PDB file of C-alpha atoms in Angstrom:
ATOM      1  CA  MET A   1       1.147  20.261  -6.032  1.00 58.00           C
ATOM      2  CA  GLN A   2      -0.920  23.355  -5.285  1.00 75.00           C
ATOM      3  CA  LEU A   3      -4.399  22.413  -4.101  1.00 81.00           C
ATOM      4  CA  SER A   4      -5.336  26.062  -3.658  1.00 80.00           C
ATOM      5  CA  ASP A   5      -4.439  26.810  -7.289  1.00 77.00           C
ATOM      6  CA  ALA A   6      -6.786  23.992  -8.311  1.00 80.00           C
ATOM      7  CA  GLY A   7      -9.662  25.664  -6.462  1.00 82.00           C
ATOM      8  CA  PHE A   8      -9.591  23.716  -3.200  1.00 84.00           C
ATOM      9  CA  ASP A   9      -9.854  25.408   0.175  1.00 81.00           C
ATOM     10  CA  VAL A  10      -6.776  24.248   2.074  1.00 79.00           C
ATOM     11  CA  GLY A  11      -8.056  24.030   5.630  1.00 75.00           C
ATOM     12  CA  GLY A  12     -10.401  22.309   8.012  1.00 70.00           C
ATOM     13  CA  GLY A  13     -13.569  24.219   7.141  1.00 77.00           C
ATOM     14  CA  ALA A  14     -16.500  23.161   4.961  1.00 80.00           C
ATOM     15  CA  GLY A  15     -15.262  22.167   1.521  1.00 81.00           C
ATOM     16  CA  GLY A  16     -11.692  22.189   2.783  1.00 86.00           C
ATOM     17  CA  VAL A  17      -8.957  19.616   2.251  1.00 92.00           C
ATOM     18  CA  LEU A  18      -5.995  18.778   4.474  1.00 90.00           C
ATOM     19  CA  ALA A  19      -3.010  16.992   2.931  1.00 91.00           C
ATOM     20  CA  ALA A  20      -0.506  14.950   4.954  1.00 90.00           C
ATOM     21  CA  ALA A  21       2.859  14.043   3.432  1.00 88.00           C
ATOM     22  CA  ASN A  22       3.759  10.358   3.580  1.00 88.00           C
ATOM     23  CA  GLY A  23       6.876   9.982   1.450  1.00 87.00           C
ATOM     24  CA  GLY A  24       5.748   8.261  -1.735  1.00 90.00           C
ATOM     25  CA  ALA A  25       2.106   9.013  -1.002  1.00 94.00           C
ATOM     26  CA  VAL A  26      -0.179  11.828   0.139  1.00 94.00           C
ATOM     27  CA  LEU A  27      -3.054  11.331   2.584  1.00 95.00           C
ATOM     28  CA  PHE A  28      -6.065  13.613   2.126  1.00 95.00           C
ATOM     29  CA  TYR A  29      -8.754  14.468   4.669  1.00 94.00           C
ATOM     30  CA  ALA A  30     -11.931  16.376   3.772  1.00 92.00           C
ATOM     31  CA  HIS A  31     -14.070  18.359   6.213  1.00 87.00           C
ATOM     32  CA  ASP A  32     -16.575  15.880   7.699  1.00 88.00           C
ATOM     33  CA  ALA A  33     -15.471  13.373   5.019  1.00 86.00           C
ATOM     34  CA  GLU A  34     -17.543  15.274   2.446  1.00 91.00           C
ATOM     35  CA  SER A  35     -18.141  12.967  -0.506  1.00 94.00           C
ATOM     36  CA  ALA A  36     -18.535  15.805  -3.018  1.00 93.00           C
ATOM     37  CA  THR A  37     -15.158  17.262  -2.040  1.00 93.00           C
ATOM     38  CA  ILE A  38     -13.418  13.881  -2.296  1.00 95.00           C
ATOM     39  CA  GLU A  39     -15.025  13.174  -5.680  1.00 96.00           C
ATOM     40  CA  ARG A  40     -13.828  16.522  -7.025  1.00 94.00           C
ATOM     41  CA  LEU A  41     -10.366  15.940  -5.565  1.00 95.00           C
ATOM     42  CA  ALA A  42     -10.092  12.421  -7.021  1.00 96.00           C
ATOM     43  CA  SER A  43     -11.138  13.701 -10.437  1.00 96.00           C
ATOM     44  CA  TRP A  44      -8.492  16.446 -10.332  1.00 95.00           C
ATOM     45  CA  LEU A  45      -5.740  14.133  -9.079  1.00 95.00           C
ATOM     46  CA  GLY A  46      -6.495  11.584 -11.792  1.00 96.00           C
ATOM     47  CA  ARG A  47      -5.666  14.210 -14.421  1.00 94.00           C
ATOM     48  CA  GLN A  48      -2.181  14.847 -13.015  1.00 94.00           C
ATOM     49  CA  PRO A  49       0.777  12.998 -14.606  1.00 94.00           C
ATOM     50  CA  TRP A  50       2.288  12.177 -11.200  1.00 94.00           C
ATOM     51  CA  CYS A  51      -0.863  10.498  -9.853  1.00 96.00           C
ATOM     52  CA  GLY A  52      -0.597   6.757  -9.273  1.00 96.00           C
ATOM     53  CA  ALA A  53      -3.175   4.752  -7.328  1.00 97.00           C
ATOM     54  CA  LEU A  54      -6.174   6.404  -5.641  1.00 98.00           C
ATOM     55  CA  LEU A  55      -7.934   4.731  -2.713  1.00 98.00           C
ATOM     56  CA  THR A  56     -10.925   6.001  -0.748  1.00 97.00           C
ATOM     57  CA  THR A  57     -12.369   5.071   2.612  1.00 96.00           C
ATOM     58  CA  GLU A  58     -15.793   3.525   3.030  1.00 94.00           C
ATOM     59  CA  ARG A  59     -17.097   6.566   4.937  1.00 93.00           C
ATOM     60  CA  VAL A  60     -17.012   8.767   1.804  1.00 94.00           C
ATOM     61  CA  GLY A  61     -19.001   6.257  -0.231  1.00 93.00           C
ATOM     62  CA  ASP A  62     -18.400   5.065  -3.783  1.00 94.00           C
ATOM     63  CA  VAL A  63     -16.062   7.556  -5.477  1.00 96.00           C
ATOM     64  CA  PRO A  64     -15.695   7.116  -9.271  1.00 97.00           C
ATOM     65  CA  GLY A  65     -12.204   6.180 -10.416  1.00 97.00           C
ATOM     66  CA  THR A  66     -11.012   5.052  -6.982  1.00 98.00           C
ATOM     67  CA  ILE A  67     -10.462   1.685  -5.309  1.00 97.00           C
ATOM     68  CA  PRO A  68     -11.692   0.940  -1.755  1.00 96.00           C
ATOM     69  CA  ALA A  69      -9.010   1.597   0.866  1.00 96.00           C
ATOM     70  CA  SER A  70      -9.929  -1.718   2.487  1.00 94.00           C
ATOM     71  CA  VAL A  71      -8.162  -3.459  -0.414  1.00 94.00           C
ATOM     72  CA  ALA A  72      -4.862  -2.151   1.005  1.00 91.00           C
ATOM     73  CA  ASN A  73      -5.937  -2.516   4.664  1.00 89.00           C
ATOM     74  CA  ILE A  74      -5.890   1.250   5.314  1.00 89.00           C
ATOM     75  CA  ASP A  75      -9.615   1.798   5.873  1.00 90.00           C
ATOM     76  CA  GLY A  76      -9.338   2.418   9.605  1.00 86.00           C
ATOM     77  CA  ARG A  77     -10.918   4.993  11.890  1.00 85.00           C
ATOM     78  CA  ARG A  78      -7.849   7.222  11.587  1.00 87.00           C
ATOM     79  CA  GLY A  79      -7.229   6.433   7.933  1.00 91.00           C
ATOM     80  CA  PRO A  80      -7.394   9.104   5.220  1.00 95.00           C
ATOM     81  CA  ASP A  81     -10.531   9.871   3.248  1.00 96.00           C
ATOM     82  CA  LEU A  82      -8.427   9.547   0.098  1.00 97.00           C
ATOM     83  CA  ALA A  83      -4.898   8.182  -0.300  1.00 97.00           C
ATOM     84  CA  MET A  84      -2.824   8.868  -3.392  1.00 97.00           C
ATOM     85  CA  SER A  85       0.340   6.935  -4.191  1.00 96.00           C
ATOM     86  CA  PHE A  86       2.630   8.754  -6.597  1.00 95.00           C
ATOM     87  CA  ALA A  87       3.064   7.146 -10.020  1.00 96.00           C
ATOM     88  CA  TRP A  88       6.194   5.011 -10.303  1.00 95.00           C
ATOM     89  CA  ASP A  89       8.205   3.065 -12.860  1.00 93.00           C
ATOM     90  CA  SER A  90      11.139   0.653 -12.956  1.00 93.00           C
ATOM     91  CA  THR A  91      13.818   3.118 -14.043  1.00 90.00           C
ATOM     92  CA  VAL A  92      17.241   2.027 -12.760  1.00 89.00           C
ATOM     93  CA  ASN A  93      19.080   4.660 -10.718  1.00 82.00           C
ATOM     94  CA  GLU A  94      22.789   5.490 -10.826  1.00 82.00           C
ATOM     95  CA  THR A  95      23.607   2.791  -8.265  1.00 83.00           C
ATOM     96  CA  GLY A  96      21.866   0.063 -10.263  1.00 86.00           C
ATOM     97  CA  TYR A  97      18.643  -0.245  -8.269  1.00 85.00           C
ATOM     98  CA  PRO A  98      15.314  -0.208 -10.149  1.00 88.00           C
ATOM     99  CA  GLY A  99      12.375   1.936  -9.118  1.00 87.00           C
ATOM    100  CA  SER A 100      11.689   5.638  -9.534  1.00 87.00           C
ATOM    101  CA  THR A 101       8.853   7.768  -8.165  1.00 86.00           C
ATOM    102  CA  PRO A 102       8.112  11.367  -7.187  1.00 83.00           C
ATOM    103  CA  SER A 103       8.081  12.092  -3.477  1.00 81.00           C
ATOM    104  CA  TRP A 104       6.871  14.733  -1.071  1.00 77.00           C
ATOM    105  CA  GLY A 105      10.295  15.790   0.184  1.00 72.00           C
ATOM    106  CA  GLY A 106      13.503  13.790   0.374  1.00 69.00           C
ATOM    107  CA  LYS A 107      16.477  13.614  -1.974  1.00 71.00           C
ATOM    108  CA  VAL A 108      16.814  12.207  -5.470  1.00 71.00           C
ATOM    109  CA  GLY A 109      18.469   8.795  -5.664  1.00 68.00           C
ATOM    110  CA  VAL A 110      17.755   7.596  -2.129  1.00 70.00           C
ATOM    111  CA  GLY A 111      15.201   5.160  -0.726  1.00 71.00           C
ATOM    112  CA  ASN A 112      11.571   5.963  -0.081  1.00 75.00           C
ATOM    113  CA  HIS A 113       8.504   4.553   1.635  1.00 81.00           C
ATOM    114  CA  GLY A 114       4.774   5.072   1.867  1.00 87.00           C
ATOM    115  CA  GLY A 115       3.956   4.491  -1.795  1.00 92.00           C
ATOM    116  CA  MET A 116       2.676   1.466  -3.698  1.00 94.00           C
ATOM    117  CA  SER A 117       5.686   0.785  -5.906  1.00 94.00           C
ATOM    118  CA  ARG A 118       6.579  -2.896  -6.098  1.00 93.00           C
ATOM    119  CA  HIS A 119      10.176  -1.828  -5.510  1.00 91.00           C
ATOM    120  CA  GLU A 120       9.203  -0.366  -2.126  1.00 89.00           C
ATOM    121  CA  LEU A 121       6.855  -3.143  -1.079  1.00 91.00           C
ATOM    122  CA  HIS A 122       8.872  -6.208  -2.143  1.00 90.00           C
ATOM    123  CA  ASN A 123      11.608  -6.094   0.454  1.00 86.00           C
ATOM    124  CA  THR A 124      13.601  -8.630   2.467  1.00 88.00           C
ATOM    125  CA  LEU A 125      13.189  -9.964   5.997  1.00 90.00           C
ATOM    126  CA  VAL A 126      16.223 -11.629   7.572  1.00 93.00           C
ATOM    127  CA  ALA A 127      15.649 -13.846  10.621  1.00 93.00           C
ATOM    128  CA  ARG A 128      18.214 -15.732  12.671  1.00 93.00           C
ATOM    129  CA  GLY A 129      17.935 -17.988  15.690  1.00 94.00           C
ATOM    130  CA  PRO A 130      17.418 -21.588  16.797  1.00 95.00           C
ATOM    131  CA  SER A 131      13.754 -21.530  15.752  1.00 95.00           C
ATOM    132  CA  PHE A 132      14.483 -20.681  12.109  1.00 94.00           C
ATOM    133  CA  ARG A 133      15.545 -23.051   9.343  1.00 91.00           C
ATOM    134  CA  ARG A 134      19.226 -22.673   8.549  1.00 91.00           C
ATOM    135  CA  SER A 135      20.133 -21.135   5.162  1.00 90.00           C
ATOM    136  CA  ALA A 136      16.481 -21.248   4.107  1.00 88.00           C
ATOM    137  CA  VAL A 137      15.118 -18.883   1.469  1.00 89.00           C
ATOM    138  CA  VAL A 138      11.373 -18.290   1.710  1.00 89.00           C
ATOM    139  CA  ASP A 139       9.660 -16.686  -1.279  1.00 89.00           C
ATOM    140  CA  SER A 140       6.050 -17.021  -0.146  1.00 91.00           C
ATOM    141  CA  PRO A 141       4.059 -13.800   0.427  1.00 93.00           C
ATOM    142  CA  THR A 142       4.895 -12.243   3.802  1.00 93.00           C
ATOM    143  CA  GLY A 143       4.724  -8.851   5.471  1.00 93.00           C
ATOM    144  CA  ASN A 144       5.274  -6.848   8.639  1.00 93.00           C
ATOM    145  CA  ILE A 145       1.937  -8.130   9.932  1.00 95.00           C
ATOM    146  CA  ASP A 146       3.472 -11.615  10.253  1.00 96.00           C
ATOM    147  CA  VAL A 147       6.271 -10.680  12.664  1.00 96.00           C
ATOM    148  CA  ALA A 148       4.192 -10.521  15.863  1.00 97.00           C
ATOM    149  CA  PRO A 149       2.204 -13.766  15.394  1.00 97.00           C
ATOM    150  CA  THR A 150       5.387 -15.618  14.412  1.00 96.00           C
ATOM    151  CA  ILE A 151       7.241 -14.439  17.538  1.00 96.00           C
ATOM    152  CA  LEU A 152       4.282 -15.345  19.754  1.00 97.00           C
ATOM    153  CA  HIS A 153       4.227 -18.818  18.192  1.00 95.00           C
ATOM    154  CA  ILE A 154       7.964 -19.295  18.803  1.00 95.00           C
ATOM    155  CA  LEU A 155       7.548 -18.254  22.444  1.00 96.00           C
ATOM    156  CA  GLY A 156       4.565 -20.550  22.889  1.00 95.00           C
ATOM    157  CA  LEU A 157       2.251 -17.661  23.687  1.00 96.00           C
ATOM    158  CA  SER A 158      -1.331 -17.130  22.568  1.00 94.00           C
ATOM    159  CA  GLY A 159      -2.747 -13.998  20.994  1.00 93.00           C
ATOM    160  CA  GLY A 160      -1.570 -14.303  17.419  1.00 92.00           C
ATOM    161  CA  GLU A 161      -4.725 -16.038  16.233  1.00 91.00           C
ATOM    162  CA  GLY A 162      -6.715 -12.801  16.115  1.00 92.00           C
ATOM    163  CA  MET A 163      -4.069 -10.776  14.282  1.00 95.00           C
ATOM    164  CA  ASP A 164      -4.116  -9.844  10.605  1.00 94.00           C
ATOM    165  CA  GLY A 165      -0.833 -11.649  10.004  1.00 95.00           C
ATOM    166  CA  ARG A 166       0.055 -15.326  10.138  1.00 95.00           C
ATOM    167  CA  VAL A 167       2.745 -17.580  11.580  1.00 94.00           C
ATOM    168  CA  LEU A 168       5.554 -18.082   9.058  1.00 93.00           C
ATOM    169  CA  HIS A 169       5.604 -21.859   9.464  1.00 92.00           C
ATOM    170  CA  GLU A 170       7.558 -22.265   6.238  1.00 91.00           C
ATOM    171  CA  ALA A 171      10.550 -20.528   7.861  1.00 92.00           C
ATOM    172  CA  LEU A 172      10.556 -22.446  11.148  1.00 93.00           C
ATOM    173  CA  VAL A 173      12.425 -25.566  12.231  1.00 91.00           C
ATOM    174  CA  GLY A 174      10.128 -28.548  12.695  1.00 83.00           C
ATOM    175  CA  ASP A 175       7.306 -27.011  10.676  1.00 70.00           C
ATOM    176  CA  ASP A 176       8.311 -28.477   7.308  1.00 60.00           C
ATOM    177  CA  GLY A 177       4.870 -30.046   6.978  1.00 50.00           C
ATOM    178  CA  ASN A 178       3.461 -26.544   6.552  1.00 56.00           C
ATOM    179  CA  ALA A 179       6.186 -25.370   4.167  1.00 62.00           C
ATOM    180  CA  GLN A 180       3.911 -25.404   1.103  1.00 72.00           C
ATOM    181  CA  VAL A 181       2.035 -22.118   1.137  1.00 85.00           C
ATOM    182  CA  GLU A 182      -0.992 -21.611  -1.089  1.00 88.00           C
ATOM    183  CA  SER A 183      -1.556 -18.019  -2.174  1.00 93.00           C
ATOM    184  CA  ARG A 184      -4.129 -16.209  -4.294  1.00 94.00           C
ATOM    185  CA  SER A 185      -3.523 -13.002  -6.249  1.00 95.00           C
ATOM    186  CA  VAL A 186      -6.210 -10.486  -7.238  1.00 96.00           C
ATOM    187  CA  THR A 187      -5.966  -7.317  -9.328  1.00 97.00           C
ATOM    188  CA  HIS A 188      -8.460  -4.482  -8.694  1.00 97.00           C
ATOM    189  CA  PHE A 189      -9.199  -1.978 -11.476  1.00 97.00           C
ATOM    190  CA  ALA A 190     -10.863   1.447 -11.562  1.00 97.00           C
ATOM    191  CA  GLU A 191     -11.118   4.212 -14.138  1.00 96.00           C
ATOM    192  CA  LEU A 192     -12.536   7.689 -14.669  1.00 96.00           C
ATOM    193  CA  GLY A 193     -12.208   9.409 -18.032  1.00 94.00           C
ATOM    194  CA  ASN A 194      -8.638   8.911 -19.241  1.00 95.00           C
ATOM    195  CA  TYR A 195      -7.425   7.862 -15.797  1.00 97.00           C
ATOM    196  CA  ARG A 196      -7.028   4.132 -15.146  1.00 97.00           C
ATOM    197  CA  GLN A 197      -5.431   2.366 -12.211  1.00 98.00           C
ATOM    198  CA  GLU A 198      -4.830  -1.071 -10.779  1.00 97.00           C
ATOM    199  CA  VAL A 199      -3.962  -2.389  -7.327  1.00 97.00           C
ATOM    200  CA  LYS A 200      -2.625  -5.920  -6.897  1.00 97.00           C
ATOM    201  CA  VAL A 201      -2.874  -7.917  -3.673  1.00 96.00           C
ATOM    202  CA  THR A 202      -1.997 -11.467  -2.667  1.00 96.00           C
ATOM    203  CA  SER A 203      -3.633 -13.419   0.136  1.00 95.00           C
ATOM    204  CA  VAL A 204      -2.544 -16.444   2.157  1.00 94.00           C
ATOM    205  CA  GLY A 205      -5.494 -17.648   4.169  1.00 92.00           C
ATOM    206  CA  LYS A 206      -6.951 -14.581   5.895  1.00 92.00           C
ATOM    207  CA  SER A 207      -3.741 -12.549   5.571  1.00 94.00           C
ATOM    208  CA  VAL A 208      -3.641 -10.016   2.727  1.00 94.00           C
ATOM    209  CA  TYR A 209      -0.479  -8.461   1.286  1.00 95.00           C
ATOM    210  CA  LEU A 210      -0.307  -5.374  -0.911  1.00 95.00           C
ATOM    211  CA  ASP A 211       1.862  -6.090  -3.972  1.00 96.00           C
ATOM    212  CA  GLU A 212       1.665  -2.835  -5.925  1.00 96.00           C
ATOM    213  CA  GLY A 213      -0.630  -0.074  -7.133  1.00 96.00           C
ATOM    214  CA  ASN A 214      -0.232   2.411  -9.964  1.00 97.00           C
ATOM    215  CA  SER A 215      -1.915   4.307 -12.751  1.00 97.00           C
ATOM    216  CA  ILE A 216      -1.822   2.480 -16.074  1.00 94.00           C
ATOM    217  CA  SER A 217      -1.856   3.628 -19.676  1.00 81.00           C
ATOM    218  CA  GLY A 218      -3.857   2.316 -22.581  1.00 61.00           C
TER     219      GLY A 218
END
């Protein structure tokens, strides 16, 4: 990916773009979060075959073809002006694991992170101890954001109530009454010209989990 060849000034000056590698994604920052620069960048990225999902921060305004970064909980003060996840598919590799995507660096055939592939995001958490149900398999939506509030709950400490995550009651001994978890899934769409994308999220109460995001055909 050569931003300079596409006519972008690679630097921190006016009209410039800085790109930060993040494995299966690239994080872009424009000088003073210039909306015109981000719009031009999003339009160019959307025409590339390796472009997956495109998300933009609130500070650059409404950028055609992109989805708000807040959908994926990355619209923070230090978050990128535009985040691009590389396009991915479910191709099975030589060891039998599904999921293939370009990457900024790394080796072919090994694991990756940072992107919005369902094969990266849908992973496994293993917990063991007297507070956890024995031999239980929990398939409700969960994420890294749930670890801290769950540990605080087990230790009988406060502080987890204001966190983004939730207590994993369905995995804990003595909390069987809360084992039924109600979730809600939403798919966000955006398009610009021939570029179309979707980002899927699932929520449980106030906690939101990113399921996947990718460009789509048709």
